[in-house]
Each structure stands twice: as C-alpha cells, then as structure tokens.
Amino acid sequence: MKYYLASLAAYSIFAFVVFIPAFIFSITYLDVNWGNYSLFMYLYIVLFAIFNVALGMLVAQLLKARGKVDVILSVIILPIFSFLGGSYTPFPYDMDGVFGKVLLVSPLRWVNVGILKSTYAHDNQMIWVSSSIFLLLIFVSLFIVVAKEKKEELRA
C-alpha cells in the first residue's frame, strides 16, 4: 500500500511541477485564454493527470504484464479517449443523440468541455462534477490496486 501511495504521490508531484512551465508558457507566449481563474484550471488539469496515473496503475495491477499494459493503454484506451475527447476532430460540446452520449465516455471530453464552458460561458458545473468523479475514481482505483495486492500477498 505504501508503494502505491508513494508512487501516486511522486507522479502527482511530477505532474504538478512539469505542468507549471507549460502552463505559464501557454499564458505568456501563446496567449491562451484560461478564463478568469487560470490557477483553478491549472489545478483541474493536474487532477486530470493524477487520475490518468491512477488509471494506469489500475490497468497495470489488473493485467500484471508490462507488454499487455502498454498495448492496451497506448493502442486502445488512449486513442479512444482522445478521439471521443475531441483531440482528433472537434465535436460540439452540446451534441444531442446517441453519439453525444457516447462522447461522454471520455474523461478527456469532460476536461475539454469543462474548460470551454468555464472559460466562455462562466459555467463551472462540468468542472466540479468531473473533478468529483476524478477524485472518486482515483480512490476507487487505489482501493482496487491495494486490495488486489493484499490478496496476492496472502496467497503467497
């Protein structure tokens, strides 16, 4: 348990530190509009990064094979989340119908829509909801990882 908490903490600190120069660069040189609360947006992106680390830890723990984990994350999960999140082609954030519901599967979509709505519509509801979901999923992932590890230790 200590290993996984330390690993999550280390990756979280790493994300926190690595994103600072990129975020400052985006504001000062690229003139990116992060809305009225740019620090809030920064923390939101860091929370999303921590969620991704927890998701990676969960997939790694469930599969227990480095090659499988790399393939599943880089060939299946990330491209699907990226496509549905709008990385390859922009989708309107207020799409109706079945495809609009399918797009909501991607956590990247939650982040993109949350930032856009907060910045341009001054609506932070999506950010609060997705942040709560991210926090919940981080704790659930850690719980599953630790429980599975404890179960394997008892078997040995």
Tab-separated table of N, CA and C in Angstrom:
chain	number	residue	atom	x	y	z
A	1	MET	N	0.834	-1.194	0.000
A	1	MET	CA	0.000	0.000	0.000
A	1	MET	C	0.877	1.255	0.000
A	2	LYS	N	1.949	1.211	0.801
A	2	LYS	CA	2.853	2.359	0.858
A	2	LYS	C	3.479	2.624	-0.505
A	3	TYR	N	3.822	1.556	-1.210
A	3	TYR	CA	4.431	1.704	-2.527
A	3	TYR	C	3.483	2.430	-3.483
A	4	TYR	N	2.232	2.027	-3.520
A	4	TYR	CA	1.277	2.621	-4.457
A	4	TYR	C	0.954	4.066	-4.081
A	5	LEU	N	0.825	4.340	-2.795
A	5	LEU	CA	0.577	5.716	-2.370
A	5	LEU	C	1.791	6.600	-2.665
A	6	ALA	N	2.984	6.055	-2.419
A	6	ALA	CA	4.203	6.818	-2.718
A	6	ALA	C	4.344	7.033	-4.218
A	7	SER	N	4.015	6.029	-4.988
A	7	SER	CA	4.096	6.148	-6.438
A	7	SER	C	3.104	7.187	-6.953
A	8	LEU	N	1.888	7.150	-6.465
A	8	LEU	CA	0.887	8.134	-6.874
A	8	LEU	C	1.305	9.535	-6.435
A	9	ALA	N	1.847	9.656	-5.231
A	9	ALA	CA	2.308	10.963	-4.741
A	9	ALA	C	3.463	11.483	-5.592
A	10	ALA	N	4.402	10.613	-5.922
A	10	ALA	CA	5.556	11.033	-6.727
A	10	ALA	C	5.125	11.473	-8.127
A	11	TYR	N	4.258	10.692	-8.753
A	11	TYR	CA	3.769	11.082	-10.077
A	11	TYR	C	2.936	12.356	-10.012
A	12	SER	N	2.218	12.545	-8.929
A	12	SER	CA	1.411	13.759	-8.764
A	12	SER	C	2.310	14.986	-8.626
A	13	ILE	N	3.358	14.859	-7.826
A	13	ILE	CA	4.308	15.962	-7.680
A	13	ILE	C	4.994	16.235	-9.006
A	14	PHE	N	5.352	15.170	-9.712
A	14	PHE	CA	5.980	15.327	-11.021
A	14	PHE	C	5.051	16.071	-11.983
A	15	ALA	N	3.785	15.683	-12.030
A	15	ALA	CA	2.814	16.359	-12.908
A	15	ALA	C	2.652	17.813	-12.503
A	16	PHE	N	2.567	18.041	-11.204
A	16	PHE	CA	2.404	19.402	-10.687
A	16	PHE	C	3.557	20.296	-11.131
A	17	VAL	N	4.777	19.776	-11.049
A	17	VAL	CA	5.968	20.554	-11.400
A	17	VAL	C	6.137	20.690	-12.913
A	18	VAL	N	5.892	19.621	-13.640
A	18	VAL	CA	6.092	19.647	-15.089
A	18	VAL	C	5.088	20.566	-15.776
A	19	PHE	N	3.876	20.620	-15.289
A	19	PHE	CA	2.850	21.441	-15.940
A	19	PHE	C	3.025	22.943	-15.691
A	20	ILE	N	3.759	23.308	-14.651
A	20	ILE	CA	3.926	24.733	-14.347
A	20	ILE	C	4.556	25.504	-15.514
A	21	PRO	N	5.719	25.092	-16.032
A	21	PRO	CA	6.296	25.862	-17.147
A	21	PRO	C	5.407	25.856	-18.392
A	22	ALA	N	4.792	24.713	-18.678
A	22	ALA	CA	3.923	24.644	-19.856
A	22	ALA	C	2.720	25.559	-19.696
A	23	PHE	N	2.167	25.601	-18.512
A	23	PHE	CA	1.002	26.440	-18.270
A	23	PHE	C	1.373	27.925	-18.345
A	24	ILE	N	2.482	28.283	-17.726
A	24	ILE	CA	2.946	29.678	-17.785
A	24	ILE	C	3.271	30.068	-19.230
A	25	PHE	N	3.916	29.170	-19.971
A	25	PHE	CA	4.229	29.425	-21.370
A	25	PHE	C	2.944	29.633	-22.186
A	26	SER	N	1.925	28.820	-21.900
A	26	SER	CA	0.668	28.948	-22.641
A	26	SER	C	-0.008	30.290	-22.380
A	27	ILE	N	0.153	30.823	-21.195
A	27	ILE	CA	-0.457	32.110	-20.863
A	27	ILE	C	0.366	33.272	-21.423
A	28	THR	N	1.671	33.208	-21.218
A	28	THR	CA	2.501	34.366	-21.569
A	28	THR	C	2.841	34.452	-23.056
A	29	TYR	N	3.184	33.336	-23.683
A	29	TYR	CA	3.636	33.377	-25.070
A	29	TYR	C	2.573	32.955	-26.079
A	30	LEU	N	1.729	32.020	-25.700
A	30	LEU	CA	0.708	31.544	-26.634
A	30	LEU	C	-0.611	32.281	-26.482
A	31	ASP	N	-0.712	33.086	-25.431
A	31	ASP	CA	-1.911	33.888	-25.165
A	31	ASP	C	-3.186	33.037	-25.081
A	32	VAL	N	-3.063	31.893	-24.401
A	32	VAL	CA	-4.204	31.005	-24.217
A	32	VAL	C	-5.144	31.608	-23.180
A	33	ASN	N	-6.410	31.583	-23.482
A	33	ASN	CA	-7.431	32.102	-22.565
A	33	ASN	C	-7.875	30.981	-21.642
A	34	TRP	N	-7.462	31.043	-20.398
A	34	TRP	CA	-7.864	30.062	-19.403
A	34	TRP	C	-9.017	30.577	-18.547
A	35	GLY	N	-9.601	31.664	-18.926
A	35	GLY	CA	-10.713	32.229	-18.173
A	35	GLY	C	-10.229	33.106	-17.041
A	36	ASN	N	-11.145	33.401	-16.140
A	36	ASN	CA	-10.839	34.290	-15.021
A	36	ASN	C	-10.049	33.613	-13.910
A	37	TYR	N	-10.070	32.288	-13.888
A	37	TYR	CA	-9.437	31.557	-12.793
A	37	TYR	C	-8.402	30.590	-13.356
A	38	SER	N	-7.308	31.122	-13.865
A	38	SER	CA	-6.311	30.273	-14.510
A	38	SER	C	-5.663	29.290	-13.525
A	39	LEU	N	-5.475	29.674	-12.274
A	39	LEU	CA	-4.921	28.755	-11.280
A	39	LEU	C	-5.869	27.578	-11.056
A	40	PHE	N	-7.142	27.851	-11.045
A	40	PHE	CA	-8.165	26.809	-10.907
A	40	PHE	C	-8.079	25.830	-12.086
A	41	MET	N	-7.879	26.336	-13.281
A	41	MET	CA	-7.748	25.490	-14.472
A	41	MET	C	-6.479	24.642	-14.387
A	42	TYR	N	-5.414	25.238	-13.895
A	42	TYR	CA	-4.164	24.511	-13.717
A	42	TYR	C	-4.359	23.332	-12.764
A	43	LEU	N	-5.006	23.571	-11.644
A	43	LEU	CA	-5.251	22.505	-10.674
A	43	LEU	C	-6.167	21.431	-11.248
A	44	TYR	N	-7.102	21.842	-12.070
A	44	TYR	CA	-8.019	20.904	-12.727
A	44	TYR	C	-7.245	19.986	-13.677
A	45	ILE	N	-6.325	20.540	-14.427
A	45	ILE	CA	-5.515	19.741	-15.352
A	45	ILE	C	-4.596	18.804	-14.580
A	46	VAL	N	-4.040	19.264	-13.471
A	46	VAL	CA	-3.198	18.401	-12.636
A	46	VAL	C	-4.027	17.260	-12.050
A	47	LEU	N	-5.251	17.544	-11.621
A	47	LEU	CA	-6.126	16.486	-11.114
A	47	LEU	C	-6.402	15.459	-12.209
A	48	PHE	N	-6.603	15.919	-13.428
A	48	PHE	CA	-6.809	15.007	-14.550
A	48	PHE	C	-5.566	14.144	-14.765
A	49	ALA	N	-4.387	14.720	-14.634
A	49	ALA	CA	-3.147	13.954	-14.780
A	49	ALA	C	-3.025	12.898	-13.677
A	50	ILE	N	-3.385	13.256	-12.459
A	50	ILE	CA	-3.341	12.299	-11.348
A	50	ILE	C	-4.333	11.165	-11.591
A	51	PHE	N	-5.494	11.501	-12.117
A	51	PHE	CA	-6.479	10.475	-12.481
A	51	PHE	C	-5.888	9.510	-13.503
A	52	ASN	N	-5.184	10.042	-14.491
A	52	ASN	CA	-4.577	9.188	-15.511
A	52	ASN	C	-3.519	8.268	-14.917
A	53	VAL	N	-2.766	8.762	-13.959
A	53	VAL	CA	-1.776	7.926	-13.284
A	53	VAL	C	-2.474	6.800	-12.525
A	54	ALA	N	-3.537	7.129	-11.818
A	54	ALA	CA	-4.277	6.109	-11.069
A	54	ALA	C	-4.894	5.084	-12.011
A	55	LEU	N	-5.401	5.530	-13.138
A	55	LEU	CA	-5.958	4.608	-14.127
A	55	LEU	C	-4.876	3.682	-14.667
A	56	GLY	N	-3.698	4.229	-14.952
A	56	GLY	CA	-2.578	3.409	-15.410
A	56	GLY	C	-2.144	2.390	-14.374
A	57	MET	N	-2.120	2.799	-13.109
A	57	MET	CA	-1.765	1.870	-12.028
A	57	MET	C	-2.790	0.750	-11.939
A	58	LEU	N	-4.058	1.095	-12.100
A	58	LEU	CA	-5.123	0.090	-12.026
A	58	LEU	C	-4.996	-0.917	-13.163
A	59	VAL	N	-4.827	-0.433	-14.379
A	59	VAL	CA	-4.693	-1.334	-15.526
A	59	VAL	C	-3.455	-2.218	-15.354
A	60	ALA	N	-2.358	-1.632	-14.899
A	60	ALA	CA	-1.135	-2.413	-14.681
A	60	ALA	C	-1.332	-3.482	-13.624
A	61	GLN	N	-2.023	-3.166	-12.568
A	61	GLN	CA	-2.255	-4.132	-11.492
A	61	GLN	C	-3.194	-5.245	-11.955
A	62	LEU	N	-4.195	-4.892	-12.730
A	62	LEU	CA	-5.148	-5.908	-13.178
A	62	LEU	C	-4.547	-6.850	-14.210
A	63	LEU	N	-3.665	-6.356	-15.063
A	63	LEU	CA	-3.106	-7.197	-16.124
A	63	LEU	C	-1.798	-7.870	-15.730
A	64	LYS	N	-0.997	-7.226	-14.899
A	64	LYS	CA	0.270	-7.773	-14.400
A	64	LYS	C	1.254	-8.162	-15.498
A	65	ALA	N	1.111	-7.619	-16.689
A	65	ALA	CA	2.056	-7.908	-17.765
A	65	ALA	C	2.389	-6.601	-18.467
A	66	ARG	N	3.637	-6.194	-18.384
A	66	ARG	CA	4.072	-4.900	-18.919
A	66	ARG	C	3.695	-4.716	-20.391
A	67	GLY	N	3.914	-5.716	-21.204
A	67	GLY	CA	3.608	-5.619	-22.628
A	67	GLY	C	2.127	-5.415	-22.884
A	68	LYS	N	1.299	-6.159	-22.169
A	68	LYS	CA	-0.157	-6.021	-22.327
A	68	LYS	C	-0.632	-4.646	-21.889
A	69	VAL	N	-0.087	-4.158	-20.798
A	69	VAL	CA	-0.477	-2.846	-20.278
A	69	VAL	C	-0.148	-1.763	-21.294
A	70	ASP	N	1.069	-1.810	-21.828
A	70	ASP	CA	1.480	-0.813	-22.826
A	70	ASP	C	0.567	-0.843	-24.042
A	71	VAL	N	0.253	-2.038	-24.523
A	71	VAL	CA	-0.594	-2.166	-25.714
A	71	VAL	C	-1.999	-1.668	-25.427
A	72	ILE	N	-2.558	-2.084	-24.327
A	72	ILE	CA	-3.940	-1.685	-24.017
A	72	ILE	C	-4.034	-0.181	-23.815
A	73	LEU	N	-3.082	0.398	-23.086
A	73	LEU	CA	-3.131	1.843	-22.862
A	73	LEU	C	-2.839	2.635	-24.127
A	74	SER	N	-1.778	2.274	-24.850
A	74	SER	CA	-1.366	3.101	-25.978
A	74	SER	C	-2.106	2.814	-27.275
A	75	VAL	N	-2.669	1.622	-27.429
A	75	VAL	CA	-3.336	1.278	-28.678
A	75	VAL	C	-4.858	1.325	-28.552
A	76	ILE	N	-5.371	1.095	-27.369
A	76	ILE	CA	-6.830	1.024	-27.228
A	76	ILE	C	-7.386	2.196	-26.419
A	77	ILE	N	-7.013	2.290	-25.154
A	77	ILE	CA	-7.650	3.253	-24.249
A	77	ILE	C	-7.350	4.700	-24.631
A	78	LEU	N	-6.076	5.062	-24.770
A	78	LEU	CA	-5.729	6.451	-25.072
A	78	LEU	C	-6.285	6.940	-26.415
A	79	PRO	N	-6.178	6.161	-27.503
A	79	PRO	CA	-6.784	6.647	-28.748
A	79	PRO	C	-8.305	6.807	-28.677
A	80	ILE	N	-8.971	5.901	-27.995
A	80	ILE	CA	-10.429	6.023	-27.874
A	80	ILE	C	-10.782	7.260	-27.058
A	81	PHE	N	-10.129	7.432	-25.906
A	81	PHE	CA	-10.396	8.617	-25.088
A	81	PHE	C	-10.033	9.895	-25.831
A	82	SER	N	-8.931	9.851	-26.594
A	82	SER	CA	-8.515	11.037	-27.348
A	82	SER	C	-9.515	11.372	-28.446
A	83	PHE	N	-9.950	10.377	-29.194
A	83	PHE	CA	-10.920	10.623	-30.268
A	83	PHE	C	-12.227	11.146	-29.693
A	84	LEU	N	-12.749	10.460	-28.694
A	84	LEU	CA	-14.015	10.884	-28.097
A	84	LEU	C	-13.872	12.205	-27.356
A	85	GLY	N	-12.666	12.511	-26.903
A	85	GLY	CA	-12.423	13.753	-26.188
A	85	GLY	C	-12.265	14.958	-27.087
A	86	GLY	N	-12.115	14.721	-28.387
A	86	GLY	CA	-12.011	15.820	-29.331
A	86	GLY	C	-10.592	16.156	-29.736
A	87	SER	N	-9.641	15.262	-29.499
A	87	SER	CA	-8.257	15.545	-29.858
A	87	SER	C	-8.016	15.505	-31.364
A	88	TYR	N	-8.720	14.629	-32.052
A	88	TYR	CA	-8.505	14.484	-33.491
A	88	TYR	C	-9.447	15.355	-34.306
A	89	THR	N	-10.637	15.481	-33.862
A	89	THR	CA	-11.632	16.302	-34.549
A	89	THR	C	-12.538	16.929	-33.498
A	90	PRO	N	-12.794	18.206	-33.626
A	90	PRO	CA	-13.623	18.851	-32.599
A	90	PRO	C	-15.098	18.493	-32.758
A	91	PHE	N	-15.705	18.154	-31.649
A	91	PHE	CA	-17.143	17.889	-31.614
A	91	PHE	C	-17.785	18.981	-30.776
A	92	PRO	N	-18.931	19.487	-31.194
A	92	PRO	CA	-19.615	20.490	-30.361
A	92	PRO	C	-19.912	19.910	-28.983
A	93	TYR	N	-19.758	20.728	-27.953
A	93	TYR	CA	-19.934	20.181	-26.610
A	93	TYR	C	-21.390	19.986	-26.222
A	94	ASP	N	-22.304	20.432	-27.042
A	94	ASP	CA	-23.725	20.260	-26.719
A	94	ASP	C	-24.419	19.342	-27.713
A	95	MET	N	-23.694	18.303	-28.175
A	95	MET	CA	-24.268	17.367	-29.144
A	95	MET	C	-25.387	16.552	-28.503
A	96	ASP	N	-26.434	16.347	-29.279
A	96	ASP	CA	-27.548	15.509	-28.837
A	96	ASP	C	-27.431	14.140	-29.492
A	97	GLY	N	-28.295	13.253	-29.114
A	97	GLY	CA	-28.351	11.943	-29.746
A	97	GLY	C	-27.414	10.937	-29.109
A	98	VAL	N	-27.361	9.788	-29.753
A	98	VAL	CA	-26.569	8.676	-29.238
A	98	VAL	C	-25.074	9.011	-29.237
A	99	PHE	N	-24.579	9.631	-30.322
A	99	PHE	CA	-23.151	9.948	-30.379
A	99	PHE	C	-22.765	10.950	-29.299
A	100	GLY	N	-23.666	11.874	-28.984
A	100	GLY	CA	-23.409	12.818	-27.903
A	100	GLY	C	-23.241	12.111	-26.570
A	101	LYS	N	-24.002	11.042	-26.368
A	101	LYS	CA	-23.881	10.246	-25.131
A	101	LYS	C	-22.593	9.425	-25.130
A	102	VAL	N	-22.230	8.882	-26.307
A	102	VAL	CA	-21.000	8.090	-26.406
A	102	VAL	C	-19.782	8.960	-26.110
A	103	LEU	N	-19.825	10.213	-26.546
A	103	LEU	CA	-18.700	11.119	-26.299
A	103	LEU	C	-18.438	11.316	-24.813
A	104	LEU	N	-19.459	11.177	-23.993
A	104	LEU	CA	-19.309	11.390	-22.555
A	104	LEU	C	-18.542	10.266	-21.857
A	105	VAL	N	-18.159	9.224	-22.603
A	105	VAL	CA	-17.353	8.139	-22.033
A	105	VAL	C	-15.932	8.621	-21.751
A	106	SER	N	-15.463	9.582	-22.495
A	106	SER	CA	-14.077	10.019	-22.402
A	106	SER	C	-13.863	11.054	-21.301
A	107	PRO	N	-12.969	10.760	-20.360
A	107	PRO	CA	-12.618	11.762	-19.349
A	107	PRO	C	-11.972	13.004	-19.969
A	108	LEU	N	-11.268	12.824	-21.082
A	108	LEU	CA	-10.697	13.975	-21.773
A	108	LEU	C	-11.808	14.899	-22.277
A	109	ARG	N	-12.906	14.334	-22.688
A	109	ARG	CA	-14.067	15.132	-23.116
A	109	ARG	C	-14.586	15.960	-21.949
A	110	TRP	N	-14.628	15.366	-20.774
A	110	TRP	CA	-15.101	16.095	-19.591
A	110	TRP	C	-14.221	17.306	-19.343
A	111	VAL	N	-12.902	17.099	-19.466
A	111	VAL	CA	-11.958	18.192	-19.227
A	111	VAL	C	-12.121	19.276	-20.279
A	112	ASN	N	-12.164	18.876	-21.551
A	112	ASN	CA	-12.297	19.864	-22.625
A	112	ASN	C	-13.583	20.669	-22.498
A	113	VAL	N	-14.686	19.978	-22.297
A	113	VAL	CA	-15.975	20.673	-22.169
A	113	VAL	C	-15.994	21.534	-20.914
A	114	GLY	N	-15.440	21.026	-19.821
A	114	GLY	CA	-15.397	21.793	-18.578
A	114	GLY	C	-14.616	23.084	-18.729
A	115	ILE	N	-13.461	23.009	-19.366
A	115	ILE	CA	-12.639	24.211	-19.571
A	115	ILE	C	-13.339	25.193	-20.507
A	116	LEU	N	-13.898	24.688	-21.604
A	116	LEU	CA	-14.593	25.577	-22.547
A	116	LEU	C	-15.796	26.268	-21.904
A	117	LYS	N	-16.603	25.483	-21.186
A	117	LYS	CA	-17.776	26.075	-20.539
A	117	LYS	C	-17.375	27.079	-19.466
A	118	SER	N	-16.343	26.760	-18.706
A	118	SER	CA	-15.900	27.673	-17.659
A	118	SER	C	-15.332	28.955	-18.245
A	119	THR	N	-14.526	28.813	-19.287
A	119	THR	CA	-13.861	29.967	-19.877
A	119	THR	C	-14.831	30.876	-20.623
A	120	TYR	N	-15.699	30.290	-21.422
A	120	TYR	CA	-16.525	31.104	-22.318
A	120	TYR	C	-17.969	31.293	-21.862
A	121	ALA	N	-18.489	30.369	-21.065
A	121	ALA	CA	-19.875	30.503	-20.598
A	121	ALA	C	-19.940	30.785	-19.099
A	122	HIS	N	-18.788	30.820	-18.438
A	122	HIS	CA	-18.705	31.057	-16.989
A	122	HIS	C	-19.564	30.058	-16.218
A	123	ASP	N	-19.546	28.810	-16.693
A	123	ASP	CA	-20.296	27.720	-16.080
A	123	ASP	C	-19.296	26.672	-15.600
A	124	ASN	N	-19.132	26.549	-14.287
A	124	ASN	CA	-18.160	25.623	-13.717
A	124	ASN	C	-18.753	24.293	-13.291
A	125	GLN	N	-20.005	24.049	-13.612
A	125	GLN	CA	-20.661	22.822	-13.167
A	125	GLN	C	-19.934	21.574	-13.677
A	126	MET	N	-19.553	21.566	-14.942
A	126	MET	CA	-18.868	20.401	-15.509
A	126	MET	C	-17.530	20.169	-14.819
A	127	ILE	N	-16.847	21.234	-14.475
A	127	ILE	CA	-15.561	21.089	-13.784
A	127	ILE	C	-15.767	20.485	-12.399
A	128	TRP	N	-16.750	20.954	-11.671
A	128	TRP	CA	-16.996	20.424	-10.324
A	128	TRP	C	-17.432	18.969	-10.378
A	129	VAL	N	-18.322	18.647	-11.311
A	129	VAL	CA	-18.800	17.266	-11.424
A	129	VAL	C	-17.661	16.337	-11.833
A	130	SER	N	-16.915	16.717	-12.882
A	130	SER	CA	-15.834	15.840	-13.337
A	130	SER	C	-14.705	15.757	-12.306
A	131	SER	N	-14.430	16.837	-11.590
A	131	SER	CA	-13.417	16.781	-10.526
A	131	SER	C	-13.834	15.795	-9.440
A	132	SER	N	-15.094	15.816	-9.085
A	132	SER	CA	-15.604	14.867	-8.089
A	132	SER	C	-15.480	13.435	-8.594
A	133	ILE	N	-15.820	13.231	-9.873
A	133	ILE	CA	-15.696	11.896	-10.461
A	133	ILE	C	-14.232	11.463	-10.496
A	134	PHE	N	-13.336	12.381	-10.882
A	134	PHE	CA	-11.903	12.054	-10.906
A	134	PHE	C	-11.418	11.644	-9.520
A	135	LEU	N	-11.777	12.416	-8.506
A	135	LEU	CA	-11.359	12.085	-7.140
A	135	LEU	C	-11.906	10.729	-6.709
A	136	LEU	N	-13.169	10.482	-7.003
A	136	LEU	CA	-13.778	9.200	-6.658
A	136	LEU	C	-13.066	8.055	-7.377
A	137	LEU	N	-12.818	8.219	-8.668
A	137	LEU	CA	-12.161	7.167	-9.436
A	137	LEU	C	-10.712	6.960	-9.002
A	138	ILE	N	-10.045	8.010	-8.568
A	138	ILE	CA	-8.683	7.866	-8.035
A	138	ILE	C	-8.713	6.992	-6.786
A	139	PHE	N	-9.629	7.275	-5.881
A	139	PHE	CA	-9.717	6.484	-4.645
A	139	PHE	C	-10.172	5.056	-4.920
A	140	VAL	N	-11.114	4.869	-5.832
A	140	VAL	CA	-11.564	3.521	-6.182
A	140	VAL	C	-10.417	2.737	-6.816
A	141	SER	N	-9.678	3.368	-7.725
A	141	SER	CA	-8.538	2.702	-8.359
A	141	SER	C	-7.504	2.293	-7.322
A	142	LEU	N	-7.174	3.209	-6.424
A	142	LEU	CA	-6.203	2.876	-5.366
A	142	LEU	C	-6.707	1.753	-4.477
A	143	PHE	N	-7.980	1.786	-4.151
A	143	PHE	CA	-8.562	0.735	-3.317
A	143	PHE	C	-8.443	-0.624	-4.007
A	144	ILE	N	-8.789	-0.666	-5.292
A	144	ILE	CA	-8.721	-1.926	-6.035
A	144	ILE	C	-7.283	-2.408	-6.140
A	145	VAL	N	-6.360	-1.500	-6.431
A	145	VAL	CA	-4.947	-1.865	-6.560
A	145	VAL	C	-4.427	-2.427	-5.242
A	146	VAL	N	-4.697	-1.746	-4.149
A	146	VAL	CA	-4.213	-2.191	-2.839
A	146	VAL	C	-4.890	-3.499	-2.426
A	147	ALA	N	-6.194	-3.606	-2.648
A	147	ALA	CA	-6.908	-4.835	-2.280
A	147	ALA	C	-6.394	-6.022	-3.083
A	148	LYS	N	-6.163	-5.830	-4.359
A	148	LYS	CA	-5.644	-6.922	-5.190
A	148	LYS	C	-4.235	-7.310	-4.757
A	149	GLU	N	-3.425	-6.335	-4.417
A	149	GLU	CA	-2.065	-6.607	-3.960
A	149	GLU	C	-2.076	-7.375	-2.637
A	150	LYS	N	-2.933	-6.948	-1.717
A	150	LYS	CA	-3.046	-7.642	-0.412
A	150	LYS	C	-3.498	-9.084	-0.613
A	151	LYS	N	-4.457	-9.267	-1.533
A	151	LYS	CA	-4.965	-10.609	-1.814
A	151	LYS	C	-3.856	-11.501	-2.359
A	152	GLU	N	-3.031	-10.952	-3.236
A	152	GLU	CA	-1.914	-11.724	-3.797
A	152	GLU	C	-0.847	-12.017	-2.751
A	153	GLU	N	-0.633	-11.085	-1.814
A	153	GLU	CA	0.329	-11.320	-0.732
A	153	GLU	C	-0.136	-12.439	0.180
A	154	LEU	N	-1.446	-12.506	0.423
A	154	LEU	CA	-1.978	-13.561	1.280
A	154	LEU	C	-1.866	-14.927	0.619
A	155	ARG	N	-1.966	-14.972	-0.691
A	155	ARG	CA	-1.828	-16.234	-1.416
A	155	ARG	C	-0.396	-16.759	-1.374
A	156	ALA	N	0.563	-15.851	-1.327
A	156	ALA	CA	1.975	-16.271	-1.389
A	156	ALA	C	2.512	-16.749	-0.079
